Coordinates of C-alpha atoms in Angstrom, one line a residue:
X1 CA 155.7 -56.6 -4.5
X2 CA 152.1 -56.0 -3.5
X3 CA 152.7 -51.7 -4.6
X4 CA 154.7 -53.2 -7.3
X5 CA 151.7 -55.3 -8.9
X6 CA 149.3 -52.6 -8.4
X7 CA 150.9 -49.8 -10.1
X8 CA 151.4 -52.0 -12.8
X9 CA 147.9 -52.7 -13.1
X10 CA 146.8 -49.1 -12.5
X11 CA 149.0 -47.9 -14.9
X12 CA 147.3 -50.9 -18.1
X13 CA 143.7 -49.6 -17.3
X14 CA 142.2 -46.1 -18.7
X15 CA 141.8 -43.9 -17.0
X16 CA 138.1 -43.7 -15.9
X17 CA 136.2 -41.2 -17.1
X18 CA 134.7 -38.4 -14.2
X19 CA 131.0 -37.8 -14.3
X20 CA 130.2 -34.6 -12.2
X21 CA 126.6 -34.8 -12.2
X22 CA 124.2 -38.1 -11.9
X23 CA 122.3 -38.5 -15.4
X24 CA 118.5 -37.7 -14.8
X25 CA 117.3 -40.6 -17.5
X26 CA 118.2 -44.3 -17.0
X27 CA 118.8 -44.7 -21.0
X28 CA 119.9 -42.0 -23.7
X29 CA 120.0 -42.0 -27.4
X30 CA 119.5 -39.9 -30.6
X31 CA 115.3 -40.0 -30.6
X32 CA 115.3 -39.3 -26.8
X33 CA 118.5 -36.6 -27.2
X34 CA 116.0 -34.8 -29.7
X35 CA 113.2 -35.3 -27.9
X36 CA 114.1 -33.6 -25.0
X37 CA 115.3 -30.5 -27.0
X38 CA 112.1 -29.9 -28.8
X39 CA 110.4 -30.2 -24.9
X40 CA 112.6 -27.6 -23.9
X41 CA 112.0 -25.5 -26.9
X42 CA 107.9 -26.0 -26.3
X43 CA 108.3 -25.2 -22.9
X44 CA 110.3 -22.0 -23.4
X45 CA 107.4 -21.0 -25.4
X46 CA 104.8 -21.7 -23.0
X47 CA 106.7 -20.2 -19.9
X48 CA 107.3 -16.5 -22.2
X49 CA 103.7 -16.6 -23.0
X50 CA 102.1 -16.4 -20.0
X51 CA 102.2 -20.0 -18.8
X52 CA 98.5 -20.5 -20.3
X53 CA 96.7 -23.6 -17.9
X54 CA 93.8 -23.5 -21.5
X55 CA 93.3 -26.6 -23.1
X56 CA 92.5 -25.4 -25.9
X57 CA 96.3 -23.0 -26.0
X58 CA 98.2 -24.2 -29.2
X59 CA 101.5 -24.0 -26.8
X60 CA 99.8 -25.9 -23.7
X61 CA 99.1 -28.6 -26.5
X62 CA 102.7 -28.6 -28.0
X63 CA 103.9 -28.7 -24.3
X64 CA 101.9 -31.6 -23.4
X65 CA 102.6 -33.3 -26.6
X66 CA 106.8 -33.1 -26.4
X67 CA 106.1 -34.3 -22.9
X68 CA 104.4 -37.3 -24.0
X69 CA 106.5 -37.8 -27.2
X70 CA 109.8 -37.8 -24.7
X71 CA 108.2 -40.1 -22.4
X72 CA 107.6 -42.4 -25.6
X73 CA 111.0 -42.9 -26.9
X74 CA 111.9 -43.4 -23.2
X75 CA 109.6 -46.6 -22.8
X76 CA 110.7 -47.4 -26.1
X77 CA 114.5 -47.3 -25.3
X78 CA 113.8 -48.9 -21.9
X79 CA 112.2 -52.0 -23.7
X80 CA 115.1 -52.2 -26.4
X81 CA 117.3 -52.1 -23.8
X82 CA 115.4 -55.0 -21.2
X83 CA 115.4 -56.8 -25.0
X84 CA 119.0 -56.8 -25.4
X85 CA 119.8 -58.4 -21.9
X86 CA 117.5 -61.3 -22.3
X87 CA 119.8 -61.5 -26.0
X88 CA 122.4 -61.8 -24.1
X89 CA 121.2 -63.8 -21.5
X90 CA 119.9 -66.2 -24.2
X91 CA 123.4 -66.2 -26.0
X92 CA 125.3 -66.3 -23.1
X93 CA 123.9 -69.5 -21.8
X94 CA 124.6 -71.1 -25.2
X95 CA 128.5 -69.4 -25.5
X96 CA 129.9 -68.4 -21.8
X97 CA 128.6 -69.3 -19.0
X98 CA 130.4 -67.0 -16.5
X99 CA 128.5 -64.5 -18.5
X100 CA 125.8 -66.4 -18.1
X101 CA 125.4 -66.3 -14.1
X102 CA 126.6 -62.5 -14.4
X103 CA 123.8 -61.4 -16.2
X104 CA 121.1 -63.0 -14.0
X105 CA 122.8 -62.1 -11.1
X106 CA 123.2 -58.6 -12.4
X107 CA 119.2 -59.0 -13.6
X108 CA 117.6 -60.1 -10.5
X109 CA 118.6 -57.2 -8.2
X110 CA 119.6 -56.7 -4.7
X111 CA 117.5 -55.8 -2.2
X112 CA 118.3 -52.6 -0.3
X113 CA 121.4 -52.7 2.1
X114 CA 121.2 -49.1 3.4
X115 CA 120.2 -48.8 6.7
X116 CA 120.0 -45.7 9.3
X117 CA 121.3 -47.1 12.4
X118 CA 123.1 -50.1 13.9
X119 CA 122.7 -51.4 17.7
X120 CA 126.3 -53.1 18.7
X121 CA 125.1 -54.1 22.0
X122 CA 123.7 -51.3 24.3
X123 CA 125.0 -48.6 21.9
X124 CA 123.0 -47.2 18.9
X125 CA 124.6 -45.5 16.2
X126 CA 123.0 -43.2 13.8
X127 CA 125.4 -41.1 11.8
X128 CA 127.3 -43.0 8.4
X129 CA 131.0 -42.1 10.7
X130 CA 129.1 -43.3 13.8
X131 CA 127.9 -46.5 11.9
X132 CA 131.3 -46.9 10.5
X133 CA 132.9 -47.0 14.4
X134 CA 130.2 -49.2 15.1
X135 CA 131.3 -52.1 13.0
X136 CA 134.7 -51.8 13.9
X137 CA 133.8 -52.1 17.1
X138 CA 131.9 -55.2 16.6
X139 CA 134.3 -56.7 15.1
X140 CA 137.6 -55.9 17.2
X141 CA 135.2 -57.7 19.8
X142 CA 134.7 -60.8 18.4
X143 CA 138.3 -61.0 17.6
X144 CA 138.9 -60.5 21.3
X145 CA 139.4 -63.4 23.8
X146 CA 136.6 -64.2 25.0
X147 CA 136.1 -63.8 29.7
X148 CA 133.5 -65.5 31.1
X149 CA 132.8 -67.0 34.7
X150 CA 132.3 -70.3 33.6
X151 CA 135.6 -71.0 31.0
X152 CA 138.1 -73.3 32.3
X153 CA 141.3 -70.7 32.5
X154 CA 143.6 -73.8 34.0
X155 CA 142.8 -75.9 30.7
X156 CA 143.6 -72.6 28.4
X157 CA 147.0 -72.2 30.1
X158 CA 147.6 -76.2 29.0
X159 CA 146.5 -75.2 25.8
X160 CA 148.8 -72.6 25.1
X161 CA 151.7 -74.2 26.8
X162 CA 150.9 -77.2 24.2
X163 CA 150.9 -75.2 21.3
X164 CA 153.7 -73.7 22.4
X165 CA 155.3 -77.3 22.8
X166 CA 154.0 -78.4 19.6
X167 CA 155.6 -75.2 17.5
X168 CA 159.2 -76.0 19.3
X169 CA 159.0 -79.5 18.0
X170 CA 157.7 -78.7 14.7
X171 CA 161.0 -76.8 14.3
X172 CA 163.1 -79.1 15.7
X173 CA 162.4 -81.5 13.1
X174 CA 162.0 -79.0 10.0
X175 CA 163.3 -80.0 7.0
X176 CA 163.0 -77.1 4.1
X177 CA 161.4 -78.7 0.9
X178 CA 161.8 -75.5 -2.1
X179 CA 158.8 -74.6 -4.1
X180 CA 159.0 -75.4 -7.7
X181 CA 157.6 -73.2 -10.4
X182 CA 155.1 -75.9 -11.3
X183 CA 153.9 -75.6 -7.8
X184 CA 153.3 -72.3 -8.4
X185 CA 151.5 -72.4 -11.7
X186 CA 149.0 -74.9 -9.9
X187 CA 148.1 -73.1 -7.1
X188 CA 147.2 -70.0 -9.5
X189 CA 144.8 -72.6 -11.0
X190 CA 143.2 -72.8 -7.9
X191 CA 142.5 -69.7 -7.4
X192 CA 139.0 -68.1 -7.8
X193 CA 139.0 -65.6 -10.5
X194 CA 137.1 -62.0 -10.6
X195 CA 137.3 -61.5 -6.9
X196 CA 137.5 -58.6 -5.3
X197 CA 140.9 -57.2 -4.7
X198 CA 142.8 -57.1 -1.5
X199 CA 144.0 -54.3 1.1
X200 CA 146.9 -53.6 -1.4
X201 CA 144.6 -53.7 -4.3
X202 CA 145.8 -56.9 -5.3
X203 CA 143.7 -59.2 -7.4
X204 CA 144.4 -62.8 -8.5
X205 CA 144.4 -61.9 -12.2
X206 CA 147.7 -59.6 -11.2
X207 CA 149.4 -62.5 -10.5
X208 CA 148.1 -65.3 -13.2
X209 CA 149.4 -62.7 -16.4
X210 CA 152.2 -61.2 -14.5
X211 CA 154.4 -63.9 -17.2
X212 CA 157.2 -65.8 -16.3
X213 CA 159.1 -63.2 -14.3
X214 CA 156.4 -62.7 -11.9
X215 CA 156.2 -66.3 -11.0
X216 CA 160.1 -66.2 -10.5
X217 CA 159.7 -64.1 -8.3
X218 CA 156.7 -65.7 -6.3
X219 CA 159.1 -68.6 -5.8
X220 CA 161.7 -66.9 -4.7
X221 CA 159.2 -64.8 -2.0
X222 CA 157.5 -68.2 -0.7
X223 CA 160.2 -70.1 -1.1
X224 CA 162.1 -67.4 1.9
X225 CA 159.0 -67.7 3.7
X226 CA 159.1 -71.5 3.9
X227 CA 162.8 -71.6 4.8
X228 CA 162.3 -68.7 7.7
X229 CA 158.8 -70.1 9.0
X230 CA 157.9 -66.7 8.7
X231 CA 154.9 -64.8 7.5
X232 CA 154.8 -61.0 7.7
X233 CA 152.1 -59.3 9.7
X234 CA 150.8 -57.3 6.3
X235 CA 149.9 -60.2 4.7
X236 CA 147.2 -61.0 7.4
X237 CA 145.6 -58.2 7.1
X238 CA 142.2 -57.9 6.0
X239 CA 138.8 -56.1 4.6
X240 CA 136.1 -57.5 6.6
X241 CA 132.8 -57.2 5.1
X242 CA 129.7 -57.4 7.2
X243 CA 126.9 -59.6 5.6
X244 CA 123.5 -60.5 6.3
X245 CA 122.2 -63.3 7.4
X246 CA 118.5 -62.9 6.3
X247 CA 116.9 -63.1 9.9
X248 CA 116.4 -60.8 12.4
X249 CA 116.8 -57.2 12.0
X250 CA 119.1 -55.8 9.8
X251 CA 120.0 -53.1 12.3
X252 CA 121.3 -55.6 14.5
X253 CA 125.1 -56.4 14.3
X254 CA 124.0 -59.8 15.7
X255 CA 122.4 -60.7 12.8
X256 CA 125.8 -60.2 10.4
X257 CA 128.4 -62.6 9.6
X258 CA 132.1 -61.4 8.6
X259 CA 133.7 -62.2 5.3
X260 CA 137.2 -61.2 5.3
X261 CA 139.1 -60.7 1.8
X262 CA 142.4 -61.9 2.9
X263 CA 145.5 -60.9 0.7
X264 CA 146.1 -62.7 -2.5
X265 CA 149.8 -63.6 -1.9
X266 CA 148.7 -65.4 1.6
X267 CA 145.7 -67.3 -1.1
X268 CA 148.5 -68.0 -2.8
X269 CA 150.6 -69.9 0.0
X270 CA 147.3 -71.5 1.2
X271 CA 147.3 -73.2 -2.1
X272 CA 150.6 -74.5 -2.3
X273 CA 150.1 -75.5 1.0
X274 CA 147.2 -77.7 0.2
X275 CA 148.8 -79.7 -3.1
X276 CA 151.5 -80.9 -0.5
X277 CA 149.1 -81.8 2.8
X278 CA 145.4 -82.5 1.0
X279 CA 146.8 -86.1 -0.6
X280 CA 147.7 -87.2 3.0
X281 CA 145.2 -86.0 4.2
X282 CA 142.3 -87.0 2.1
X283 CA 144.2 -90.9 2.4
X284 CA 144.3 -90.6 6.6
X285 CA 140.8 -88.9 7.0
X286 CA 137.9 -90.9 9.0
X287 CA 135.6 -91.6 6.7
X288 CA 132.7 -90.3 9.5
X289 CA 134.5 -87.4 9.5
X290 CA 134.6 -85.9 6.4
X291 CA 134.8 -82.0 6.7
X292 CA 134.5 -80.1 3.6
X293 CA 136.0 -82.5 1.5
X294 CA 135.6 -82.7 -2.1
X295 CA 132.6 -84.5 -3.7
X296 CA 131.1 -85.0 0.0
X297 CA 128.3 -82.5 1.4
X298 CA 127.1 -82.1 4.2
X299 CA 123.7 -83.8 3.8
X300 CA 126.0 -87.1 5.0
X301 CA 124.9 -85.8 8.8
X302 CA 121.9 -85.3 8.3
X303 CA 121.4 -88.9 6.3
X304 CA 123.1 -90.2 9.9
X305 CA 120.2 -88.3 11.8
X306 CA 117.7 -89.9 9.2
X307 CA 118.5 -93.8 9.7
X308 CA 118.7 -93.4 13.4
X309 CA 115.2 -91.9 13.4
X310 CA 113.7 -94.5 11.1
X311 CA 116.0 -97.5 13.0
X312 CA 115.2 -96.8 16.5
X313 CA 118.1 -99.3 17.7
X314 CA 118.6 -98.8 21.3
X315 CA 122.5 -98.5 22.6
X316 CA 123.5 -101.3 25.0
X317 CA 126.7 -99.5 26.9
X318 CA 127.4 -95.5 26.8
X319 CA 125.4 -92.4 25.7
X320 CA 123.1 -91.8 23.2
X321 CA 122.6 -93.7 19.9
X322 CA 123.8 -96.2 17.8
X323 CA 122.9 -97.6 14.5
X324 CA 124.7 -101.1 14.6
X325 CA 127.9 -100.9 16.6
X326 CA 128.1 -97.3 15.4
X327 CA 127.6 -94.4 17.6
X328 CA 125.7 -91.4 16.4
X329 CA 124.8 -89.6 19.1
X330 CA 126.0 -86.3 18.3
X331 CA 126.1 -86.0 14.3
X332 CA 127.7 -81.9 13.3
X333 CA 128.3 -80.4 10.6
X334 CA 130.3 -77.0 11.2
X335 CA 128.6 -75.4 13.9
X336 CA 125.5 -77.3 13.7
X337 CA 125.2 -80.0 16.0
X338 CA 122.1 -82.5 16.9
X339 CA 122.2 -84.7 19.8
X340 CA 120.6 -87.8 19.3
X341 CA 118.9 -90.3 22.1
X342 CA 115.9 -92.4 22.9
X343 CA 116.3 -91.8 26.5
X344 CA 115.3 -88.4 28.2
X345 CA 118.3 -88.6 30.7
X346 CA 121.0 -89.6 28.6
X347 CA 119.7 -86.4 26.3
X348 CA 120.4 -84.6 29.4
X349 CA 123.8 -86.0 30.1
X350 CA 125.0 -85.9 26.1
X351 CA 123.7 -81.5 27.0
X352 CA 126.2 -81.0 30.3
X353 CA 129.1 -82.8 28.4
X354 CA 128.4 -80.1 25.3
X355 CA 128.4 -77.5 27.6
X356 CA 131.3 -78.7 29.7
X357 CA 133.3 -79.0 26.1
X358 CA 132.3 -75.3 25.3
X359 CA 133.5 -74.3 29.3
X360 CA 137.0 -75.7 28.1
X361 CA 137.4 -74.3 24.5
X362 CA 135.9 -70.6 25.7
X363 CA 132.9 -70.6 23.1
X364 CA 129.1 -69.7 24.7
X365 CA 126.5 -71.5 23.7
X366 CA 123.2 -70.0 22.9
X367 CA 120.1 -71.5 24.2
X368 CA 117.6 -69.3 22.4
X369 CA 119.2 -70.8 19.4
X370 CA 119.0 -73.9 20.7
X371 CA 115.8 -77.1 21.1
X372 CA 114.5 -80.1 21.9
X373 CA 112.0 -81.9 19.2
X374 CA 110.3 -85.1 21.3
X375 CA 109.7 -87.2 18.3
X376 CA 106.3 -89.0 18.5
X377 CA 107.4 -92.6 17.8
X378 CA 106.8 -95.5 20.9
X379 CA 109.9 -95.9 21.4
X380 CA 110.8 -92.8 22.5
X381 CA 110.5 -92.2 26.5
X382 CA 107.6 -88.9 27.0
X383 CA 108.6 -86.3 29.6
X384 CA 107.7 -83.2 30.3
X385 CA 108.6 -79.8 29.0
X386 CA 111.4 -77.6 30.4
X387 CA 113.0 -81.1 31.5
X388 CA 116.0 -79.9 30.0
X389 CA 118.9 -77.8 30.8
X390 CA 121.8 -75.8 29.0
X391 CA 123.7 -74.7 31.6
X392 CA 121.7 -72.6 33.9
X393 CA 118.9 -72.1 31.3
X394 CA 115.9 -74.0 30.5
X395 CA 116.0 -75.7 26.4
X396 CA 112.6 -74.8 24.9
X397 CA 110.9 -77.8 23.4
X398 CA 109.7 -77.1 19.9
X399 CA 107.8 -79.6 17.3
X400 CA 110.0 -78.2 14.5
X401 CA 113.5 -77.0 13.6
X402 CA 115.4 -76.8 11.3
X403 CA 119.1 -78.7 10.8
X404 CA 121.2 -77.7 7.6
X405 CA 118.8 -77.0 5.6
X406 CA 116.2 -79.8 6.1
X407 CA 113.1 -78.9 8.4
X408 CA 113.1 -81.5 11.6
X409 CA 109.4 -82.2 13.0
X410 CA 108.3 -84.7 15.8
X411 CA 105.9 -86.3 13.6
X412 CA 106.7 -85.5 9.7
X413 CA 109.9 -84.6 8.4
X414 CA 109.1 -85.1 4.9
X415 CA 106.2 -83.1 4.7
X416 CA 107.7 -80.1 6.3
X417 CA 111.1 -79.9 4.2
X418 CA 109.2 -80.5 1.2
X419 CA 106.7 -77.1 2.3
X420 CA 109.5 -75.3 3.2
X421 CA 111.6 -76.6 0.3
X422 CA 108.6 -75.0 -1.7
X423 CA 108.6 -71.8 -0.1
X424 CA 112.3 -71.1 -0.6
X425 CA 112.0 -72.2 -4.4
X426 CA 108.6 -70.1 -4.9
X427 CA 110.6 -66.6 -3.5
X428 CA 113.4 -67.6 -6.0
X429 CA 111.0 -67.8 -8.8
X430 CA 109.2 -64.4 -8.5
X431 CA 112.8 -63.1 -8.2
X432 CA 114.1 -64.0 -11.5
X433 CA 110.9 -63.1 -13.6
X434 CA 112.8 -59.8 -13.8
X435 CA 115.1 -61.9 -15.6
X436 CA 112.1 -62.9 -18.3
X437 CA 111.6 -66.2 -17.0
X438 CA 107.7 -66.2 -17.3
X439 CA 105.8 -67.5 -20.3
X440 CA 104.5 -64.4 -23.0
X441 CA 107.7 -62.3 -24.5
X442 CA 110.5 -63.5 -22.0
X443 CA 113.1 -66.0 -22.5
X444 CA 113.4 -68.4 -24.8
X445 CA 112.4 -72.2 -23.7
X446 CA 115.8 -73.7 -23.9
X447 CA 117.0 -70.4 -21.4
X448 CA 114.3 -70.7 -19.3
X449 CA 114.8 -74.3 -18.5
X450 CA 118.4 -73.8 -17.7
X451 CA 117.5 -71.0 -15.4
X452 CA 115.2 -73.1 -13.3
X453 CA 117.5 -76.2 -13.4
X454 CA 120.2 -73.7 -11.9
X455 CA 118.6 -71.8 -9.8
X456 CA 114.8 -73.2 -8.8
X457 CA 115.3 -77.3 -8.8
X458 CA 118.1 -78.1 -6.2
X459 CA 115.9 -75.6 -4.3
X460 CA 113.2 -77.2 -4.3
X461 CA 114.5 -80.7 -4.2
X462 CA 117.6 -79.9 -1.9
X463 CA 117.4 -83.2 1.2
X464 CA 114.3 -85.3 -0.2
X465 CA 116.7 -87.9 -1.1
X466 CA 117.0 -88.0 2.7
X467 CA 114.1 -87.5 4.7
X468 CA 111.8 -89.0 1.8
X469 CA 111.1 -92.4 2.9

């Protein structure tokens, strides 16, 4: 089905047009086409006689003069051009918006992702092959099982024999339910449009117009897999895209993050998947554990973190803090966690149960991504630095981190998320005034305004409705 949809597609589109040779000139028209040919004609004339340097030579001057002249219409069609995208820009935030964000995003740029070398560990590779191998490299290791001295192998064993255990019953008490068409039809709806197509070249608008046949057929394919409990090794397959995380070098493979554009027909069974499981599960969820759950964020851990900073309510019976009868003491949000206690030893025993947890479910911890902020209020117990321990590693004691997205300090929280809140929106500001968004001959107010409500205010206000007091 997968060759079938993308022959199908590949056969609709024109055929693209070959371009041998990179165009010298950024624009092209009739005044600039005509310009150039009355340069070459000058400079024919000058180069047969004699190549005169004179200022006063009639051909040096007509030289110089269909140089400038092409230069002119150049500028001229450069501006026209950089006049008609703000046009559209301006239009296109009245009319579409999808065109909208396309043309700033297209407008702003992208900084440079070339780069001559990668270090995957000990190795450095130089070559475009060579840096190539590198990243697969990189990545067939993290998708390895992880070996370390400290994981709990006894625990791993219960845990496969478990899920093991847990697929054997699952079977046991199957019970087919078929996919409708409607299911079908409503899972396309939620899928993301203009994406980049999968392995097979398969793209999500292939299957929303494929008609009425196509979705059939779609039935009939998922419908199998759902009765078999099967799912065939092609459709987990995967581009995996290395992207930066905008610290540390960008020669480091460290400092990427895989994204992995999984094929659109196993999209497509997530979604059906998730109209019959998300109403249960949105009805049975804890509401302290949220997730990514529709119209939640994840500020809802850091507002935790917040009220037991500014409540200082001291936990009668087990670790850490509470606010109320409520324990907080280790509020996460994806990866992110904070540990949170007024007592320098319990901090200490709330650490070795983290790191006995990661032991069990083979994961390292990092320490130099890791701190401890000694906030300055009296009740807080004072120690000294380097009290603390991740493992067999000392945990650095800073004045300031930073916790999704909002700027922890030991005295000022507000103050530094709203700097740094300023800092972040300030860069995104001089980055769309390539866009025209500055005051003499750019956008239009009504444009501009959108622009900075888009792109500029949650910026600068993102977490002040937490940390301000």
């Amino acid at each position: 089905m997968n060759s079938l949809l993308f022959n199908s597609a590949k056969s609709c589109c024109p055929t693209p047009r070959k371009r041998y040779r990179k165009p010298k000139l950024k624009v092209m028209n009739e005044d600039i086409s005509g310009a150039i040919a009355m340069k070459k004609k000058a400079f024919y004339q000058w180069k047969i006689n004699g190549r005169s340097e004179d200022p006063r030579n009639e051909l040096y001057i007509q030289k110089k003069e269909t140089t400038y002249n092409l230069r002119k219409h150049c500028r001229k069609a450069v501006a026209m051009n950089r006049i008609d995208e703000r046009e559209k820009i301006m239009e296109a935030n009245i009319k579409n918006k999808n065109s909208f964000y396309r043309l700033i995003k297209k407008q702003r740029g992208r900084l440079s992702n070339h780069i001559d070398e990668l270090s995957v560990g000990d190795t450095v590779y130089s070559t475009e092959n060579n840096i190539l191998s590198g990243w697969k490299h990189h990545f067939e290791n993290l998708t390895k099982n992880s070996i370390h001295e400290h994981f709990d192998n006894k625990y791993q064993q219960k845990v496969e024999q478990e899920y093991i255990d847990i697929i054997d019953i699952c079977r046991a008490m199957f019970q087919h339910q078929s996919i409708t068409e409607n299911e079908i039809v409503e899972a396309l709806k939620l899928l993301n449009l203009n994406k980049s197509p999968d392995i097979f070249g398969v793209s999500t608008e292939n299957l929303l117009y494929g008609g009425q046949s196509l979705i059939y057929h779609l039935k009939e394919l998922l419908d199998s897999t759902f009765r078999l409990c099967y799912i065939p090794d092609e459709q987990k397959l995967g581009i995996v895209i290395p992207l930066f995380k905008n610290k540390g070098s960008c020669k480091d493979s460290k400092n990427y993050r895989g994204i992995t554009i999984t094929p659109t027909l196993s999209k497509l069974i997530e979604a059906v998947l998730k109209i019959r499981i998300n109403p249960d599960i949105i009805k049975y969820q804890n509401p302290l554990q949220r997730g990514f759950t529709k119209r939640t964020a994840p500020l809802n851990c850091s507002f935790i973190i917040e009220e037991y900073h500014k409540e200082y309510i001291l936990a009668d019976s087990g670790y850490g803090g509470k606010i109320g009868s409520i324990s907080c003491c280790a509020p996460t949000c994806a990866d992110d966690l904070a540990i949170l206690s007024n007592c320098p030893y319990e901090t200490q025993i709330l650490i070795d149960m983290a790191f006995d947890f990661s032991k069990r479910e083979a994961y390292l911890l990092q320490p130099a991504k890791s701190c401890v902020i000694q906030s300055k209020s009296r009740h807080h117990e004072k120690v000294n630095e380097n009290f603390w321990n991740l493992g067999n590693s000392v945990l650095p004691t800073s004045n300031k981190a930073t916790h999704i997205g909002i700027c922890r300090t030991d005295d000022d929280s507000c103050k530094a998320t709203i700097d740094e809140n300023l800092k972040k929106a300030r860069r995104t500001l001089y980055s769309l005034m390539g866009v025209g968004l500055y005051g003499e001959n750019g956008l239009d107010p009504q444009t501009s305004m959108s622009i900075m409500n888009t792109y500029i205010i949650p910026i600068m206000f993102y977490g002040l409705e937490i940390v301000n007091p």
